[in-house]
CSV table of C-alpha atoms and ligand atoms in Angstrom, one decimal:
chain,number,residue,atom,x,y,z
A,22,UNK,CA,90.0,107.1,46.7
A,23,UNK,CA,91.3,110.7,45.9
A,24,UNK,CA,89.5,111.7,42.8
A,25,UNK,CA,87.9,109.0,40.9
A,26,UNK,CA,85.5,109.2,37.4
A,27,UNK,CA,82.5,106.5,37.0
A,28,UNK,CA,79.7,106.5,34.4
A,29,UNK,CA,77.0,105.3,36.8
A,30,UNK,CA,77.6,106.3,41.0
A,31,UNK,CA,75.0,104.4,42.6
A,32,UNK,CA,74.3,105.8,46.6
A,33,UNK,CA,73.0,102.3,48.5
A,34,UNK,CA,73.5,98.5,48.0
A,35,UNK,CA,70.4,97.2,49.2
A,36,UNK,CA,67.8,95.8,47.1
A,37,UNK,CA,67.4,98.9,44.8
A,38,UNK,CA,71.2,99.7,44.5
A,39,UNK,CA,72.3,96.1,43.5
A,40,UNK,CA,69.4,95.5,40.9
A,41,UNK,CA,70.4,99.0,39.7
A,42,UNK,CA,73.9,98.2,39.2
A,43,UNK,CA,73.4,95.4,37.5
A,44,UNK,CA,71.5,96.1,34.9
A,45,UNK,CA,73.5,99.2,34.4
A,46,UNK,CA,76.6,97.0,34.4
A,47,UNK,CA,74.7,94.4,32.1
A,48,UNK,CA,74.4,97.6,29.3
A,49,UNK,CA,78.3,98.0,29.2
A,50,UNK,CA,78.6,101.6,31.7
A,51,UNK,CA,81.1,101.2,34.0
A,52,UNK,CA,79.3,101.4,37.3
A,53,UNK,CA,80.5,102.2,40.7
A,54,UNK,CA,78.4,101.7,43.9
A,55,UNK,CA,79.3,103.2,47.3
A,56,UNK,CA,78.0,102.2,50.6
A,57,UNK,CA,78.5,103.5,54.1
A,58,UNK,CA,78.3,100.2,56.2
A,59,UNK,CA,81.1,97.9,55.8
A,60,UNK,CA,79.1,94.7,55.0
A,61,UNK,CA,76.5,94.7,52.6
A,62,UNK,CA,73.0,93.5,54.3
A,63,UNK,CA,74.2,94.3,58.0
A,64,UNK,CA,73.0,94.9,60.3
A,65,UNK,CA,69.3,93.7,59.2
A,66,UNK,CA,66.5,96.0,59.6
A,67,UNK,CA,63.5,93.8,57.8
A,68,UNK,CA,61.2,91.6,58.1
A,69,UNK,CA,62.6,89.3,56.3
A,70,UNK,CA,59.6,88.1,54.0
A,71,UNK,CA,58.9,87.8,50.3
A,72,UNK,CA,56.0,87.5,48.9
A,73,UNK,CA,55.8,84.5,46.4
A,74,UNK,CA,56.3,85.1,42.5
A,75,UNK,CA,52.6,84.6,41.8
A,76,UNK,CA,51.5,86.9,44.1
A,77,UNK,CA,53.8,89.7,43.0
A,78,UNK,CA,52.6,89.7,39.9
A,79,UNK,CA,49.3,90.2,41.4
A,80,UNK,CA,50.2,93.4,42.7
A,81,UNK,CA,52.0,94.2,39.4
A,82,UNK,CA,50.5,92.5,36.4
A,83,UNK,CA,52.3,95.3,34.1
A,84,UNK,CA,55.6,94.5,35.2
A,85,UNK,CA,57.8,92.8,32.8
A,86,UNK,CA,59.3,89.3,33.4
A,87,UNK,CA,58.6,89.3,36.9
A,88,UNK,CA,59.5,85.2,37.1
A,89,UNK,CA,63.1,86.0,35.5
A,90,UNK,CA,63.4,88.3,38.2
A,91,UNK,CA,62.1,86.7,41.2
A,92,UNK,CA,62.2,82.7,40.5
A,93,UNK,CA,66.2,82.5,40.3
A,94,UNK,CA,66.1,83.8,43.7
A,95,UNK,CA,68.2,80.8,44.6
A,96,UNK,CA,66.4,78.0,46.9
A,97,UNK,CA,68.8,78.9,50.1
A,98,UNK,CA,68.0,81.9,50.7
A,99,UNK,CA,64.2,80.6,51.3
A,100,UNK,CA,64.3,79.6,54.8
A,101,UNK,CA,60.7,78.5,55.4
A,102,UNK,CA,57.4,78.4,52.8
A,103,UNK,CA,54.7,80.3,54.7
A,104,UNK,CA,51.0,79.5,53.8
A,105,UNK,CA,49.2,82.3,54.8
A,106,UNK,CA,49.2,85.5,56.2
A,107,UNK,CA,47.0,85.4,59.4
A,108,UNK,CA,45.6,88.5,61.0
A,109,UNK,CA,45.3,88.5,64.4
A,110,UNK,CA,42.7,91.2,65.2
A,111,UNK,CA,42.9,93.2,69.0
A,112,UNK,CA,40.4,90.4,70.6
A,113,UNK,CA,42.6,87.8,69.3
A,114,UNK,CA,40.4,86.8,66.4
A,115,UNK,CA,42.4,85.3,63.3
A,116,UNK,CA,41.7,85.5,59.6
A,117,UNK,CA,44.3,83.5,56.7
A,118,UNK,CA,44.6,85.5,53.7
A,119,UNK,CA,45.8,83.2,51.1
A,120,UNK,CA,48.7,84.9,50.0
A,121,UNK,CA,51.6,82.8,50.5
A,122,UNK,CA,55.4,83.6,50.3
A,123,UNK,CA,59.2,82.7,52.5
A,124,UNK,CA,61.1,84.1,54.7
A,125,UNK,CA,64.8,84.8,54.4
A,126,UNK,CA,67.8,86.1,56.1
A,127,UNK,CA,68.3,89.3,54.6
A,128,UNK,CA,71.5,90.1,55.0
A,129,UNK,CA,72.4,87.1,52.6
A,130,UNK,CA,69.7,88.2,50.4
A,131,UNK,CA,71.1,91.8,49.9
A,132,UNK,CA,74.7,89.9,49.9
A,133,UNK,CA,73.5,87.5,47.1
A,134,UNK,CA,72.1,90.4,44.7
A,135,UNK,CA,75.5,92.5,45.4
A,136,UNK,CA,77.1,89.8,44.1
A,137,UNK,CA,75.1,89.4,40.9
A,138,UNK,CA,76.1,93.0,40.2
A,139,UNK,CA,79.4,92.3,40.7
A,140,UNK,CA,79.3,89.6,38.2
A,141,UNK,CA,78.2,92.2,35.6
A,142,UNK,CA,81.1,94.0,36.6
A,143,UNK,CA,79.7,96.7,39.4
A,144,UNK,CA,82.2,97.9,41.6
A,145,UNK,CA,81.0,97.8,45.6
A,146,UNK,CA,82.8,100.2,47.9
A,147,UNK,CA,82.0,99.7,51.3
A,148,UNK,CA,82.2,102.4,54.0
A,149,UNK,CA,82.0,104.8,51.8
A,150,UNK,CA,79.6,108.0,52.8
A,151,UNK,CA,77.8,109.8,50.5
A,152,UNK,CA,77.8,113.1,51.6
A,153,UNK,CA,76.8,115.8,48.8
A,154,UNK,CA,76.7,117.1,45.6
A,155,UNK,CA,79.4,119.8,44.7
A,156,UNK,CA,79.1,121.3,41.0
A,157,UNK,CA,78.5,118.1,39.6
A,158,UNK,CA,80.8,116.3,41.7
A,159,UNK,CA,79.6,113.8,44.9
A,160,UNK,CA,81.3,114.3,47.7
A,161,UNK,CA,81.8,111.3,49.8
A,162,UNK,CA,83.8,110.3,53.0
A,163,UNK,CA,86.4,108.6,50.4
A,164,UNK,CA,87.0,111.6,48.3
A,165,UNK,CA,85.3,113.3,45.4
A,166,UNK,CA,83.4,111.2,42.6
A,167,UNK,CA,83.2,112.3,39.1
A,168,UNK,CA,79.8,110.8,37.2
A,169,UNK,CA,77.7,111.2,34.5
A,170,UNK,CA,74.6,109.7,36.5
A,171,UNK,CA,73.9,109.4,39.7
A,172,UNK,CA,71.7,107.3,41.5
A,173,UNK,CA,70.0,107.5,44.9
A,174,UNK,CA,69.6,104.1,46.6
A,175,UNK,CA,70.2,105.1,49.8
A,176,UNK,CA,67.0,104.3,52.0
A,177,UNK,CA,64.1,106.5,53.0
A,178,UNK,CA,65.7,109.3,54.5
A,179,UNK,CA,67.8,109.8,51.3
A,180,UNK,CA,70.2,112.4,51.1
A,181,UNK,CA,71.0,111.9,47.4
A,182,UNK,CA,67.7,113.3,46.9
A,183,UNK,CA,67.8,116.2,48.9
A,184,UNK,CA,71.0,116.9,47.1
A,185,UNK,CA,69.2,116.5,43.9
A,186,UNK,CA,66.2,118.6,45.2
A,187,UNK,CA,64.0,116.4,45.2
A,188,UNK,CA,61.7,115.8,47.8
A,189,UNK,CA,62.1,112.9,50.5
A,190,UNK,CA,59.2,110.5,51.8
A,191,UNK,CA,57.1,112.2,54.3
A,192,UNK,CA,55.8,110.6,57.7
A,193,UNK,CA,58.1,107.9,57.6
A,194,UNK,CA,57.3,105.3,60.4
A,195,UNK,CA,59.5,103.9,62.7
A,196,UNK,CA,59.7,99.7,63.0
A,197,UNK,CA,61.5,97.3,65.0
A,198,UNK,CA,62.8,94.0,64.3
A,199,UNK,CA,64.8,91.7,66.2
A,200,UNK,CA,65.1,87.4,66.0
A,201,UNK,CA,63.2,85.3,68.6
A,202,UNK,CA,64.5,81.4,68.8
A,203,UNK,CA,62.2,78.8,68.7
A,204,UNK,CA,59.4,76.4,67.0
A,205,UNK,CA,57.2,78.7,65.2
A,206,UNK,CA,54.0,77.7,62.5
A,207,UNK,CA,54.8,78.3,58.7
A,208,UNK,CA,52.0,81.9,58.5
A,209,UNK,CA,53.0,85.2,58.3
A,210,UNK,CA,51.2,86.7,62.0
A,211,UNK,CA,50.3,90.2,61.9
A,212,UNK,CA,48.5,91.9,65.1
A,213,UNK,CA,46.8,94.7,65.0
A,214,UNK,CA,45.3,97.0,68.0
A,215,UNK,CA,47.0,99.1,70.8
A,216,UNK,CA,50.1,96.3,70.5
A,217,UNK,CA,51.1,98.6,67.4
A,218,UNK,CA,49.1,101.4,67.2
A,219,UNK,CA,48.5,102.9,63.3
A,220,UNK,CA,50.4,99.7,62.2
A,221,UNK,CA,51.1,96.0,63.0
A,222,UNK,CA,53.3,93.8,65.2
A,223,UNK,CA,54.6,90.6,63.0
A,224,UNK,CA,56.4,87.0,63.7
A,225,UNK,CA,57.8,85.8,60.5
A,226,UNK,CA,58.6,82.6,60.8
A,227,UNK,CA,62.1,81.1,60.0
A,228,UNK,CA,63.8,77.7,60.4
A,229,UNK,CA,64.3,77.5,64.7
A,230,UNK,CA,63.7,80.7,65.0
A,231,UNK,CA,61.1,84.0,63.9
A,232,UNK,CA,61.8,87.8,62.5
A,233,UNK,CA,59.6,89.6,64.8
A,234,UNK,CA,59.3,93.7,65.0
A,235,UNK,CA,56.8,96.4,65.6
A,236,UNK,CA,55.8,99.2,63.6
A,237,UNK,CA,53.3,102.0,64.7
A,238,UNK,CA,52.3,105.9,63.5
A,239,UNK,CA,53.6,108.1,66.1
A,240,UNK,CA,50.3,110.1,65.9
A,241,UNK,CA,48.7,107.4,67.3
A,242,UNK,CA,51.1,106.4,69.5
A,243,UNK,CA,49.9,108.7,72.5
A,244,UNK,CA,53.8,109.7,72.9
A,245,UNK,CA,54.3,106.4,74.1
A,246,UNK,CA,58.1,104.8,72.6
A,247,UNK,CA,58.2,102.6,70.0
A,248,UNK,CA,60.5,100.3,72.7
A,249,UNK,CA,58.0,100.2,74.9
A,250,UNK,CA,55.6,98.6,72.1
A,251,UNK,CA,58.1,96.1,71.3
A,252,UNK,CA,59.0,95.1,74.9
A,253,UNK,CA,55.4,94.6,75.8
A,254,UNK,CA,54.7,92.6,72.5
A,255,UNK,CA,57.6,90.5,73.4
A,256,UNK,CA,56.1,90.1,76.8
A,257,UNK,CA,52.5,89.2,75.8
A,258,UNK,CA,53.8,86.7,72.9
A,259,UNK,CA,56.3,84.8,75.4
A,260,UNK,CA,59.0,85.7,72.6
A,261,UNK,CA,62.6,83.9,73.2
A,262,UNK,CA,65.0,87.6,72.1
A,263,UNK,CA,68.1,86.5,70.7
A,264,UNK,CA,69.6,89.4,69.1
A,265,UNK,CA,69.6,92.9,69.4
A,266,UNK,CA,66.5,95.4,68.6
A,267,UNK,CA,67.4,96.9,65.4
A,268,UNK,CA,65.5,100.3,64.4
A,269,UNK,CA,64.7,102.1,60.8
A,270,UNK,CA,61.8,103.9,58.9
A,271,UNK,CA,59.5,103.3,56.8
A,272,UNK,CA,57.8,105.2,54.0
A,273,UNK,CA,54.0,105.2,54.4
A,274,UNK,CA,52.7,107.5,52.2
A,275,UNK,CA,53.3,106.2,48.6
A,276,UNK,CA,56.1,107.3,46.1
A,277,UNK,CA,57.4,110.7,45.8
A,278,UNK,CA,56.1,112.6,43.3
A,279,UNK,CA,59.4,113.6,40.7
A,280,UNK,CA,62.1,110.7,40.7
A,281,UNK,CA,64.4,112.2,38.4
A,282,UNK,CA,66.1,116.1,38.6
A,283,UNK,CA,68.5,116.2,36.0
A,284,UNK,CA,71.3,113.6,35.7
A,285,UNK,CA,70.2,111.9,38.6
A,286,UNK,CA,66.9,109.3,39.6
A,287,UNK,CA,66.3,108.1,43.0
A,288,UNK,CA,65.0,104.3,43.3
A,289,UNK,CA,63.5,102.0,46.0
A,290,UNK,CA,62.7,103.4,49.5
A,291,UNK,CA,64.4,106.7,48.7
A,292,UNK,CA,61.7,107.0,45.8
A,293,UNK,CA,59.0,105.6,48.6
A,294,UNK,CA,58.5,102.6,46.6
A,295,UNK,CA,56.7,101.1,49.4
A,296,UNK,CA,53.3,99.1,49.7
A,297,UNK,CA,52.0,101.5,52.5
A,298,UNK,CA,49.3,99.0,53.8
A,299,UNK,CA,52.2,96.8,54.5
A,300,UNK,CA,55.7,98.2,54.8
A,301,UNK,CA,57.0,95.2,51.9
A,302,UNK,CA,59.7,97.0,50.1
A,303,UNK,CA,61.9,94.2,48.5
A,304,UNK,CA,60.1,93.5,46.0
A,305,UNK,CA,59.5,97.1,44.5
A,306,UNK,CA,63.3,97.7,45.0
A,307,UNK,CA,64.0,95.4,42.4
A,308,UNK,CA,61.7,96.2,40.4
A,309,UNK,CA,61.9,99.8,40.0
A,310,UNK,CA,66.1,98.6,40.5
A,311,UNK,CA,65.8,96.5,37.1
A,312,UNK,CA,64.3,99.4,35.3
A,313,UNK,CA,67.0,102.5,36.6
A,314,UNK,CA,69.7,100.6,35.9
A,315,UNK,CA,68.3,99.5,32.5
A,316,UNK,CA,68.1,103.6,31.8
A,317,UNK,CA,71.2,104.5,33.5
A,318,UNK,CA,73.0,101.8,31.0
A,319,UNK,CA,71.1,103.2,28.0
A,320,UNK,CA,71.8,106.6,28.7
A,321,UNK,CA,75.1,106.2,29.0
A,322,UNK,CA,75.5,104.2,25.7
A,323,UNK,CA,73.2,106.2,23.6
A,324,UNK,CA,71.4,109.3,25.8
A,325,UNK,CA,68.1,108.2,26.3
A,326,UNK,CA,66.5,110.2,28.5
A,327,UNK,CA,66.5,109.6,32.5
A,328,UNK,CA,62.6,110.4,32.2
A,329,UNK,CA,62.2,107.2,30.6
A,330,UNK,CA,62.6,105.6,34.1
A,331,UNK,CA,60.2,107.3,35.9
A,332,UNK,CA,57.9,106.5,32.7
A,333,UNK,CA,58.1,103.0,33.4
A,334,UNK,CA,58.3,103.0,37.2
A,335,UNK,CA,55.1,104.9,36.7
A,336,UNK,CA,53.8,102.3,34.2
A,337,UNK,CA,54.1,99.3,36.1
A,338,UNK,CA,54.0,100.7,40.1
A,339,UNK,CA,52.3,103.6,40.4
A,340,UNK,CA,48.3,102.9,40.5
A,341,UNK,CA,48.7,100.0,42.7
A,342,UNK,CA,50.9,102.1,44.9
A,343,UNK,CA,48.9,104.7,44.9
A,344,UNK,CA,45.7,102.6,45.7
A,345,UNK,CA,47.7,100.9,48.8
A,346,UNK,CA,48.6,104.8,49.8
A,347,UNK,CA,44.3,105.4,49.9
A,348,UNK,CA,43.8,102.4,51.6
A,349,UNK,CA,46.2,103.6,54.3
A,350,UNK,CA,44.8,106.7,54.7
A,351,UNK,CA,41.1,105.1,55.4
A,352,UNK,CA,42.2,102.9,58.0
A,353,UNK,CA,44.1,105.8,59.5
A,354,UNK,CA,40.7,107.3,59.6
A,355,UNK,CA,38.2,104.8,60.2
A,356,UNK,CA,40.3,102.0,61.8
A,357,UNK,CA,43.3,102.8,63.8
A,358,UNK,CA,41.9,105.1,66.7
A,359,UNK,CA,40.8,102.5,68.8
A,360,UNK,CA,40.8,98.8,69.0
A,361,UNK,CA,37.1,98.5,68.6
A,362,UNK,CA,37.4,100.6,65.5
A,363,UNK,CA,40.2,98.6,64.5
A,364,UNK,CA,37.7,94.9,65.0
A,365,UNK,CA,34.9,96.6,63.6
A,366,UNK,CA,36.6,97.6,60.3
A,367,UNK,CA,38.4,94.3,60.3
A,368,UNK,CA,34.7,92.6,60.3
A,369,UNK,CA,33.1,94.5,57.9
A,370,UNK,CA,36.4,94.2,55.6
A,371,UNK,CA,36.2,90.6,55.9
A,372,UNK,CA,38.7,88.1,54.3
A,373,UNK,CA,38.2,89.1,50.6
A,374,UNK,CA,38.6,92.7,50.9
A,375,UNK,CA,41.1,92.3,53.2
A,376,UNK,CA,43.4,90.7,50.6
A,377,UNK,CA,42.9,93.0,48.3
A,378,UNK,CA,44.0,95.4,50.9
A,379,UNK,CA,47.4,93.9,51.1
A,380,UNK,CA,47.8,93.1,47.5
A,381,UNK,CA,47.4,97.0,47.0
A,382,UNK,CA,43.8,96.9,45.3
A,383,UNK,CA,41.0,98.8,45.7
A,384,UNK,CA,38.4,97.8,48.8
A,385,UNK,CA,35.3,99.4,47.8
A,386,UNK,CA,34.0,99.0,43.9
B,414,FAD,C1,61.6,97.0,60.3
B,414,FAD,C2,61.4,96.8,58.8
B,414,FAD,C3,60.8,95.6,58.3
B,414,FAD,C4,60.6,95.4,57.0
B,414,FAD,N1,60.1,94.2,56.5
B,414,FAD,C5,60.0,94.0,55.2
B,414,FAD,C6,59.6,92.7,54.7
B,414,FAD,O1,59.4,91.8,55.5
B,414,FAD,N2,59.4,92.5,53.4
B,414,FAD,C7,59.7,93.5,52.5
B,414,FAD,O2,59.5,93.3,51.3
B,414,FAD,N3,60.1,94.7,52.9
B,414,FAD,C8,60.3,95.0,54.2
B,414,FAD,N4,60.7,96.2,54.7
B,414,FAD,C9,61.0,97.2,53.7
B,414,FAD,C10,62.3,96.9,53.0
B,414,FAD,O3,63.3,96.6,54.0
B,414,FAD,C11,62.8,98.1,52.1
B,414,FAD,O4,61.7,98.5,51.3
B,414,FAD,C12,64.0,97.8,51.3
B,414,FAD,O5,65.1,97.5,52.1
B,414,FAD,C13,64.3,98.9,50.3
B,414,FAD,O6,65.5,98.6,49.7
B,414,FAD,P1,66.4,99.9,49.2
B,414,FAD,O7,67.6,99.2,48.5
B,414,FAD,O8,65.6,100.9,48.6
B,414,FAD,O9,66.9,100.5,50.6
B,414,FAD,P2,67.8,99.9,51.8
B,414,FAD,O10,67.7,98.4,51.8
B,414,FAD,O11,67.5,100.7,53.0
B,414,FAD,O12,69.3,100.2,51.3
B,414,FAD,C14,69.8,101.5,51.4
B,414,FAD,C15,71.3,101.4,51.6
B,414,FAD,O13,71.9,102.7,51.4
B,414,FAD,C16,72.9,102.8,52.4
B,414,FAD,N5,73.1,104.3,52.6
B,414,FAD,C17,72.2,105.1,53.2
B,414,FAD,N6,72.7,106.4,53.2
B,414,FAD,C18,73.9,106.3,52.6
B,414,FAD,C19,74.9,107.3,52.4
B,414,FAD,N7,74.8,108.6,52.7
B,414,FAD,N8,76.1,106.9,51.8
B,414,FAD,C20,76.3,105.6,51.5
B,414,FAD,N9,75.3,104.6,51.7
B,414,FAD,C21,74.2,105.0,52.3
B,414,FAD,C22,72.4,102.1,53.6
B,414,FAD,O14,73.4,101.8,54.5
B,414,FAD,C23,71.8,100.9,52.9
B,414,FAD,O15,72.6,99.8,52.8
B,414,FAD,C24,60.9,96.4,56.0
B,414,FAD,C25,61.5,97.6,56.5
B,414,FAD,C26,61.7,97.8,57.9
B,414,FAD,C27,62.3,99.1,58.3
């Protein structure tokens, strides 16, 4: 690619990048996506679970068509139908929170949805780098690209928007994930205590096999390594490694303030669309994907304003986002420093509160 014009450059074909393209390509702009690894979805970083439809529209009421949007999600890319997510608290103590979902191998999820923009006519180019912003033009490890808007994409440390000047996700935090073989029972486990301090450990479980990873908050972390988490986590749980450890971050501190600086919008976990309590990103990538590429489209076809997206983003995400960013930061105070404080807060939270932790509502009245 020497010099090459698009309407719509989007940086990123993960979640946020292929439901962006999509509906941008679904509005008649030609659309051109770029990504630097050379197969869409690999290597996975994730833990590999989706919530169920009813229980994303818990967290979102205001969103629009959420079953259009998450029930076509075709039936074999759900691996296993988990029944609850149990917390295991630092003395081993469980509690099921009745939010139910599946597990699924990522890298044929992203796969699936780069496909659907493909069908609307997307163009994917893989191992392609963005690199920078020139005058206008991006600058990528292919050549220049011409646009008329550009869309970040590309993952929490995203440099499409430093180059727009916006600013990135702060206190990112590091997670593991790898794939353990074996018979595992159809709940979502997440430990919490010294095993991951300032997050969880999980074992999603798949068909013959499990997602597992750590997360933690390096300020808790005593300048321990987040290997040395997941090693002894693999140790204590008796876990079967079959793969390689995988590594990435992950935005913990809400969504960035400004999405949009001029003809360009940053979407998904480069827009820290991320439920902070619980790291879940996939959902909120397509989402807030479905709605930029909606914009883009129009925007091209008849100039309406980028700020429309963050409008709606705002509309639909924001307050639940925002409450899960809150909830985060009082368990970073009152639970995380020790793993009494952690089974004390746990206790008084109880089950109910607790699910309205995760589903990103408020606690306390
Ligand atoms: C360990 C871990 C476990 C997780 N588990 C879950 C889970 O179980 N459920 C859930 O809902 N969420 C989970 N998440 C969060 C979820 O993975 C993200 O929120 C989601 O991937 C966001 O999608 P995205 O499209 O915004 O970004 P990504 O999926 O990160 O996609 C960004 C893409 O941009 C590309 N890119 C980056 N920079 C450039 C560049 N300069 N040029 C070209 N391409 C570039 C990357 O290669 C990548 O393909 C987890 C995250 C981690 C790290």
């Amino acid at each position: 690619m020497e010099s090459f014009k698009t309407d719509v450059l989007v940086v990123g074909s993960g979640p946020a990048g292929s439901m962006t393209a999509r509906y941008a390509a679904m509005k008649g702009a030609q659309v051109t996506v770029i990504e630097r690894r050379s197969t869409v979805g690999v290597p996975v970083r994730c833990g590999e679970f989706m919530p169920d439809t009813e229980n994303i529209r818990t967290m979102f009421p205001l969103a629009e068509d959420i079953e259009g949007l998450f029930d076509s999600i075709p039936s074999d890319l759900r691996l296993m139908h988990t029944k609850a997510i149990r917390l295991v608290n630092p003395k081993g103590k469980t509690t099921d929170l009745p939010v139910t979902g599946y597990t699924t191998d990522r890298d044929r999820f992203d796969q699936y949805l780069a496909g659907e923009a493909q069908k609307e006519g997307a163009e994917i180019v893989m191992n392609c780098r963005f690199d920078g912003i020139e005058d206008g033009v991006a600058k990528t490890s292919m050549g220049d690209i011409e646009y008329k808007v550009i869309v970040g994409a590309d993952g929490p440390g995203s440099r499409v928007a430093q180059s727009l000047g916006l600013k990135r996700n702060r206190n990112p935090y590091p997670a593991f994930t790898a794939q353990a073989k074996g018979d595992f029972e159809p709940y979502v486990m997440m430990y919490f205590g010294g095993i991951a301090p300032g997050a969880y450990s999980w074992i999603m479980p798949k068909k013959g096999q499990a997602n597992i990873g750590v997360g933690f908050s390096p300020k808790f972390a005593k300048g321990r390594k987040l290997s040395d988490y997941f090693d002894k986590f693999v140790e204590r749980e008796n876990l079967d490694v079959v793969t390689r450890t995988e590594g990435k971050y992950v935005p913990s501190e809400g969504p960035i303030d400004n999405t949009v600086s001029g003809n360009g919008m940053v979407v998904g976990d480069a827009a820290g669309h991320v439920i902070s309590v619980n790291g879940g990103g996939i959902p909120l990538a397509m989402i807030a994907g479905r709605i930029c590429g909606q914009v883009a489209g129009d925007n091209i076809l008849n100039g309406r304003p980028l700020e429309d997206y963050q409008t709606e983003w705002r509309r639909v995400m924001l307050k639940p986002l925002k409450t899960a960013a809150f909830n985060k930061k009082l368990a970073d105070i009152f639970a995380f420093h020790t793993e009494w404080t952690t089974s004390l807060c746990m206790a008084i939270l109880g089950k109910r509160r607790m699910t309205n932790l995760i589903q990103c509502r408020r606690i306390f009245p």
